[in-house]
Every structure is written in structure tokens, then in C-alpha cells.
mmCIF file of C-alpha atoms in Angstrom:
data_model
loop_
_atom_site.group_PDB
_atom_site.id
_atom_site.type_symbol
_atom_site.label_atom_id
_atom_site.label_comp_id
_atom_site.label_asym_id
_atom_site.label_seq_id
_atom_site.Cartn_x
_atom_site.Cartn_y
_atom_site.Cartn_z
ATOM 1 C CA PRO A 12 19.886 -13.272 19.896
ATOM 2 C CA ILE A 13 22.466 -12.603 22.776
ATOM 3 C CA GLN A 14 20.615 -9.201 24.050
ATOM 4 C CA VAL A 15 17.474 -10.998 24.623
ATOM 5 C CA ILE A 16 20.324 -13.859 27.169
ATOM 6 C CA ILE A 17 22.551 -9.862 28.499
ATOM 7 C CA SER A 18 19.278 -9.119 29.709
ATOM 8 C CA LEU A 19 18.557 -12.239 31.752
ATOM 9 C CA TYR A 20 21.501 -10.849 32.810
ATOM 10 C CA SER A 21 20.073 -7.907 34.602
ATOM 11 C CA ILE A 22 18.319 -9.708 37.174
ATOM 12 C CA PRO A 23 19.283 -10.445 40.208
ATOM 13 C CA TYR A 24 19.571 -13.775 41.033
ATOM 14 C CA ARG A 25 20.479 -15.231 45.122
ATOM 15 C CA THR A 26 21.713 -18.856 45.452
ATOM 16 C CA MET A 27 22.272 -21.683 47.358
ATOM 17 C CA PRO A 28 25.459 -21.981 49.417
ATOM 18 C CA SER A 29 27.668 -24.930 47.787
ATOM 19 C CA SER A 30 29.213 -26.087 50.838
ATOM 20 C CA SER A 31 28.078 -26.350 54.602
ATOM 21 C CA SER A 32 25.230 -27.392 56.207
ATOM 22 C CA LEU A 33 21.936 -26.891 54.949
ATOM 23 C CA SER A 34 20.294 -26.256 57.608
ATOM 24 C CA SER A 35 22.333 -22.872 58.019
ATOM 25 C CA SER A 36 21.630 -20.832 55.652
ATOM 26 C CA ASN A 37 19.663 -18.309 55.395
ATOM 27 C CA PRO A 38 15.905 -18.668 54.336
ATOM 28 C CA HIS A 39 15.656 -16.540 52.365
ATOM 29 C CA LYS A 40 17.614 -18.635 49.020
ATOM 30 C CA LYS A 41 17.064 -18.885 45.919
ATOM 31 C CA ASP A 42 15.296 -22.425 45.641
ATOM 32 C CA PRO A 43 17.059 -24.791 42.621
ATOM 33 C CA TYR A 44 14.700 -26.319 41.897
ATOM 34 C CA GLN A 45 13.107 -22.801 40.246
ATOM 35 C CA THR A 46 16.482 -22.246 39.415
ATOM 36 C CA LEU A 47 16.345 -25.885 37.200
ATOM 37 C CA GLY A 48 12.693 -24.416 36.261
ATOM 38 C CA LEU A 49 11.889 -27.973 37.966
ATOM 39 C CA SER A 50 8.825 -29.198 39.827
ATOM 40 C CA HIS A 51 9.129 -30.518 43.775
ATOM 41 C CA ASP A 52 8.200 -34.360 42.209
ATOM 42 C CA ALA A 53 10.709 -33.813 39.710
ATOM 43 C CA SER A 54 12.653 -37.256 38.404
ATOM 44 C CA ALA A 55 16.668 -37.810 38.779
ATOM 45 C CA ALA A 56 16.038 -38.084 34.974
ATOM 46 C CA GLN A 57 14.390 -34.150 34.760
ATOM 47 C CA ILE A 58 16.896 -32.878 36.967
ATOM 48 C CA LYS A 59 19.821 -34.042 34.861
ATOM 49 C CA ALA A 60 17.661 -33.878 32.159
ATOM 50 C CA ALA A 61 17.216 -29.818 33.516
ATOM 51 C CA TYR A 62 21.310 -28.911 34.415
ATOM 52 C CA ARG A 63 21.876 -30.525 31.113
ATOM 53 C CA ARG A 64 19.780 -27.941 28.975
ATOM 54 C CA LEU A 65 20.592 -25.088 31.427
ATOM 55 C CA ALA A 66 24.356 -25.528 30.876
ATOM 56 C CA LEU A 67 24.494 -25.990 28.047
ATOM 57 C CA CYS A 68 22.657 -22.392 27.278
ATOM 58 C CA HIS A 69 24.638 -20.102 30.079
ATOM 59 C CA HIS A 70 27.852 -21.577 29.752
ATOM 60 C CA PRO A 71 30.407 -18.250 30.075
ATOM 61 C CA ASP A 72 32.799 -19.570 27.437
ATOM 62 C CA ARG A 73 29.128 -19.982 24.897
ATOM 63 C CA LEU A 74 28.025 -16.987 26.221
ATOM 64 C CA SER A 75 31.194 -14.930 25.533
ATOM 65 C CA ALA A 76 31.437 -16.429 21.602
ATOM 66 C CA LEU A 77 28.634 -15.062 21.309
ATOM 67 C CA PHE A 78 28.645 -11.720 23.013
ATOM 68 C CA ARG A 79 32.019 -10.984 21.477
ATOM 69 C CA ARG A 80 29.872 -12.264 17.737
ATOM 70 C CA GLN A 81 27.400 -10.295 18.228
ATOM 71 C CA GLN A 82 29.776 -7.549 18.499
ATOM 72 C CA GLN A 83 31.295 -7.784 15.267
ATOM 73 C CA GLN A 84 28.644 -7.599 13.646
ATOM 74 C CA GLN A 85 27.501 -4.591 15.203
ATOM 75 C CA ARG A 86 31.696 -2.597 14.664
ATOM 76 C CA ALA A 87 31.481 -4.367 10.902
ATOM 77 C CA GLY A 88 27.238 -3.263 9.764
ATOM 78 C CA SER A 89 28.479 0.543 11.302
ATOM 79 C CA GLY A 90 30.810 0.511 8.688
ATOM 80 C CA GLY A 91 33.858 3.013 10.531
ATOM 81 C CA GLY A 92 31.243 5.306 10.072
ATOM 82 C CA GLY A 93 34.299 8.279 10.701
ATOM 83 C CA ASP A 94 32.941 11.132 8.121
ATOM 84 C CA GLY A 95 37.292 11.519 7.192
ATOM 85 C CA VAL A 96 37.397 14.858 9.545
ATOM 86 C CA GLY A 97 39.980 14.965 12.157
ATOM 87 C CA SER A 98 43.164 13.746 12.640
ATOM 88 C CA SER A 99 44.619 10.310 12.553
ATOM 89 C CA GLU A 100 45.758 10.527 16.325
ATOM 90 C CA THR A 101 42.039 11.688 17.593
ATOM 91 C CA LYS A 102 40.565 9.190 15.188
ATOM 92 C CA THR A 103 43.404 6.348 16.927
ATOM 93 C CA LYS A 104 42.036 7.845 20.334
ATOM 94 C CA ARG A 105 38.351 7.579 19.721
ATOM 95 C CA LEU A 106 38.857 3.472 18.257
ATOM 96 C CA GLU A 107 40.622 2.237 21.948
ATOM 97 C CA GLU A 108 38.153 4.098 24.379
ATOM 98 C CA GLU A 109 35.846 2.158 22.059
ATOM 99 C CA GLU A 110 37.794 -1.052 22.423
ATOM 100 C CA GLU A 111 37.857 -0.661 25.679
ATOM 101 C CA GLU A 112 34.227 0.340 26.678
ATOM 102 C CA ALA A 113 33.496 -3.279 24.592
ATOM 103 C CA ARG A 114 36.672 -5.467 26.624
ATOM 104 C CA GLU A 115 34.550 -3.643 29.994
ATOM 105 C CA GLU A 116 31.681 -4.191 28.671
ATOM 106 C CA GLU A 117 32.837 -8.083 28.134
ATOM 107 C CA ALA A 118 34.654 -8.571 30.845
ATOM 108 C CA LYS A 119 31.276 -7.445 33.718
ATOM 109 C CA PHE A 120 28.945 -10.227 30.668
ATOM 110 C CA PHE A 121 31.094 -13.191 31.504
ATOM 111 C CA ARG A 122 31.557 -12.598 35.652
ATOM 112 C CA ASP A 123 27.007 -12.101 35.005
ATOM 113 C CA ALA A 124 27.333 -15.614 32.715
ATOM 114 C CA THR A 125 29.442 -16.875 35.007
ATOM 115 C CA ASP A 126 27.286 -16.786 38.435
ATOM 116 C CA LYS A 127 24.113 -17.508 36.125
ATOM 117 C CA PHE A 128 26.473 -20.986 35.369
ATOM 118 C CA SER A 129 27.467 -21.520 39.371
ATOM 119 C CA GLU A 130 23.873 -20.555 40.291
ATOM 120 C CA ILE A 131 22.748 -23.876 38.034
ATOM 121 C CA THR A 132 25.425 -25.795 39.066
ATOM 122 C CA THR A 133 24.881 -25.125 42.418
ATOM 123 C CA ALA A 134 21.620 -26.485 42.562
ATOM 124 C CA TYR A 135 22.325 -29.661 39.858
ATOM 125 C CA GLY A 136 24.931 -30.485 43.259
ATOM 126 C CA ILE A 137 21.841 -29.997 46.170
ATOM 127 C CA LEU A 138 19.622 -31.842 43.952
ATOM 128 C CA SER A 139 21.820 -34.422 42.233
ATOM 129 C CA ASP A 140 23.075 -36.380 46.332
ATOM 130 C CA PRO A 141 20.620 -37.927 47.653
ATOM 131 C CA VAL A 142 21.427 -36.454 50.739
ATOM 132 C CA LYS A 143 21.644 -32.681 50.093
ATOM 133 C CA LYS A 144 17.611 -33.184 48.260
ATOM 134 C CA LYS A 145 16.422 -34.565 50.994
ATOM 135 C CA GLU A 146 17.645 -32.455 53.895
ATOM 136 C CA TYR A 147 16.747 -29.918 51.625
ATOM 137 C CA ASP A 148 13.162 -31.184 50.536
ATOM 138 C CA HIS A 149 12.794 -31.492 54.641
ATOM 139 C CA LEU A 150 13.399 -28.118 55.223
ATOM 140 C CA TYR A 151 11.818 -26.403 52.614
ATOM 141 C CA LYS A 152 7.969 -28.387 53.447
ATOM 142 C CA PHE A 153 8.716 -26.820 56.546
ATOM 143 C CA GLY A 154 8.335 -23.176 55.103
ATOM 144 C CA ALA A 155 12.998 -22.939 55.994
ATOM 145 C CA PHE A 156 12.930 -21.589 52.343
ATOM 146 C CA ASP A 157 11.218 -18.892 50.616
ATOM 147 C CA ASP A 158 9.789 -19.603 46.651
ATOM 148 C CA ASP A 159 10.047 -16.577 45.809
ATOM 149 C CA ASP A 160 10.265 -13.206 46.293
ATOM 150 C CA ASN A 161 6.245 -12.883 46.790
ATOM 151 C CA ASN A 162 4.914 -15.880 48.569
ATOM 152 C CA ASN A 163 4.350 -13.663 52.009
ATOM 153 C CA ASN A 164 6.044 -16.923 53.783
ATOM 154 C CA ASN A 165 2.728 -18.737 52.942
ATOM 155 C CA HIS A 166 3.410 -22.336 52.951
ATOM 156 C CA GLU A 167 0.926 -24.036 54.317
ATOM 157 C CA ASN A 168 0.570 -25.436 50.128
ATOM 158 C CA ARG A 169 3.136 -26.814 50.296
ATOM 159 C CA PRO A 170 3.936 -31.138 49.046
#
């Protein structure tokens, strides 16, 4: 199950700025409705429910715990894998290298999880504030933000 989550974090995400005016932001930022998996006519209750669901699923501490558990299970499943040949110094060095690789992999995973969680929180921050939401919806309506990378700036069908 963690491997699926890890693959989600390999996709580059673009986020909305969390501060300052939305009107001065880059027009190629990710749509907060899309980040939360909502349509543009979502109610405040739907926005809150989507945020809570995604925040629970993507919280870095929770994902890190799942990641560590999966790593432990993989190590336990490998059974040490030693063939009994080689000095204890060589085995110790190999174990240290494996542990360092695991720490680096966990650190990268935690950074990616933190970025995704931050994206979700930023999207909720925009959509839960009536003033920011109104400003975003106004700018979206007039084509200031792209829905996705493949829409060729076609904004005629916007609400």
C-alpha cells in the first residue's frame, strides 16, 4: 500500500502561494479545487470534508510511520540475506550503508509528503476563506489560472 502512496509523490506538483494577493501570482499555479478533488461549485461543507479526508491520508507523520513500517517488514522479510562469507567488518560496513540509504530514502519521502500536505493545506486556506475564495473564483472565471497542463488556455466553458 505504501508503494502506491510513494508513486503519488513522484509527480511534480505546483501550488498556489499561501500569502499575498492572488492577483499577483503566476497564472500557471494548480487549481485549489483540483488539489482537493472538487468541482468549482463545491459547498463549504464539501470543501471542509475533502480537506479533512486528504489531510488525514497525506499527513507527513502518518505517512512516515507507514513508510518505516514497510521498510521494517522488507528487512524482516529478507532475513538478513547473508551467505556467511566475509568478515564481520565487511558486514558491518554493508549494514551501515544500507541504513544510510534507508535514512536518505525516508528523508526524501518525508519532504515529498510535507510538500503534498502543504499543497492541500494551502488549497484549503484559499477555499475556506470567503474573501480569498471569491478573489480566486473571479480570477479563475477570467482565465488567470489553468485547470491543467493540457487545456491549451481554453477558458470559454468556465462558469
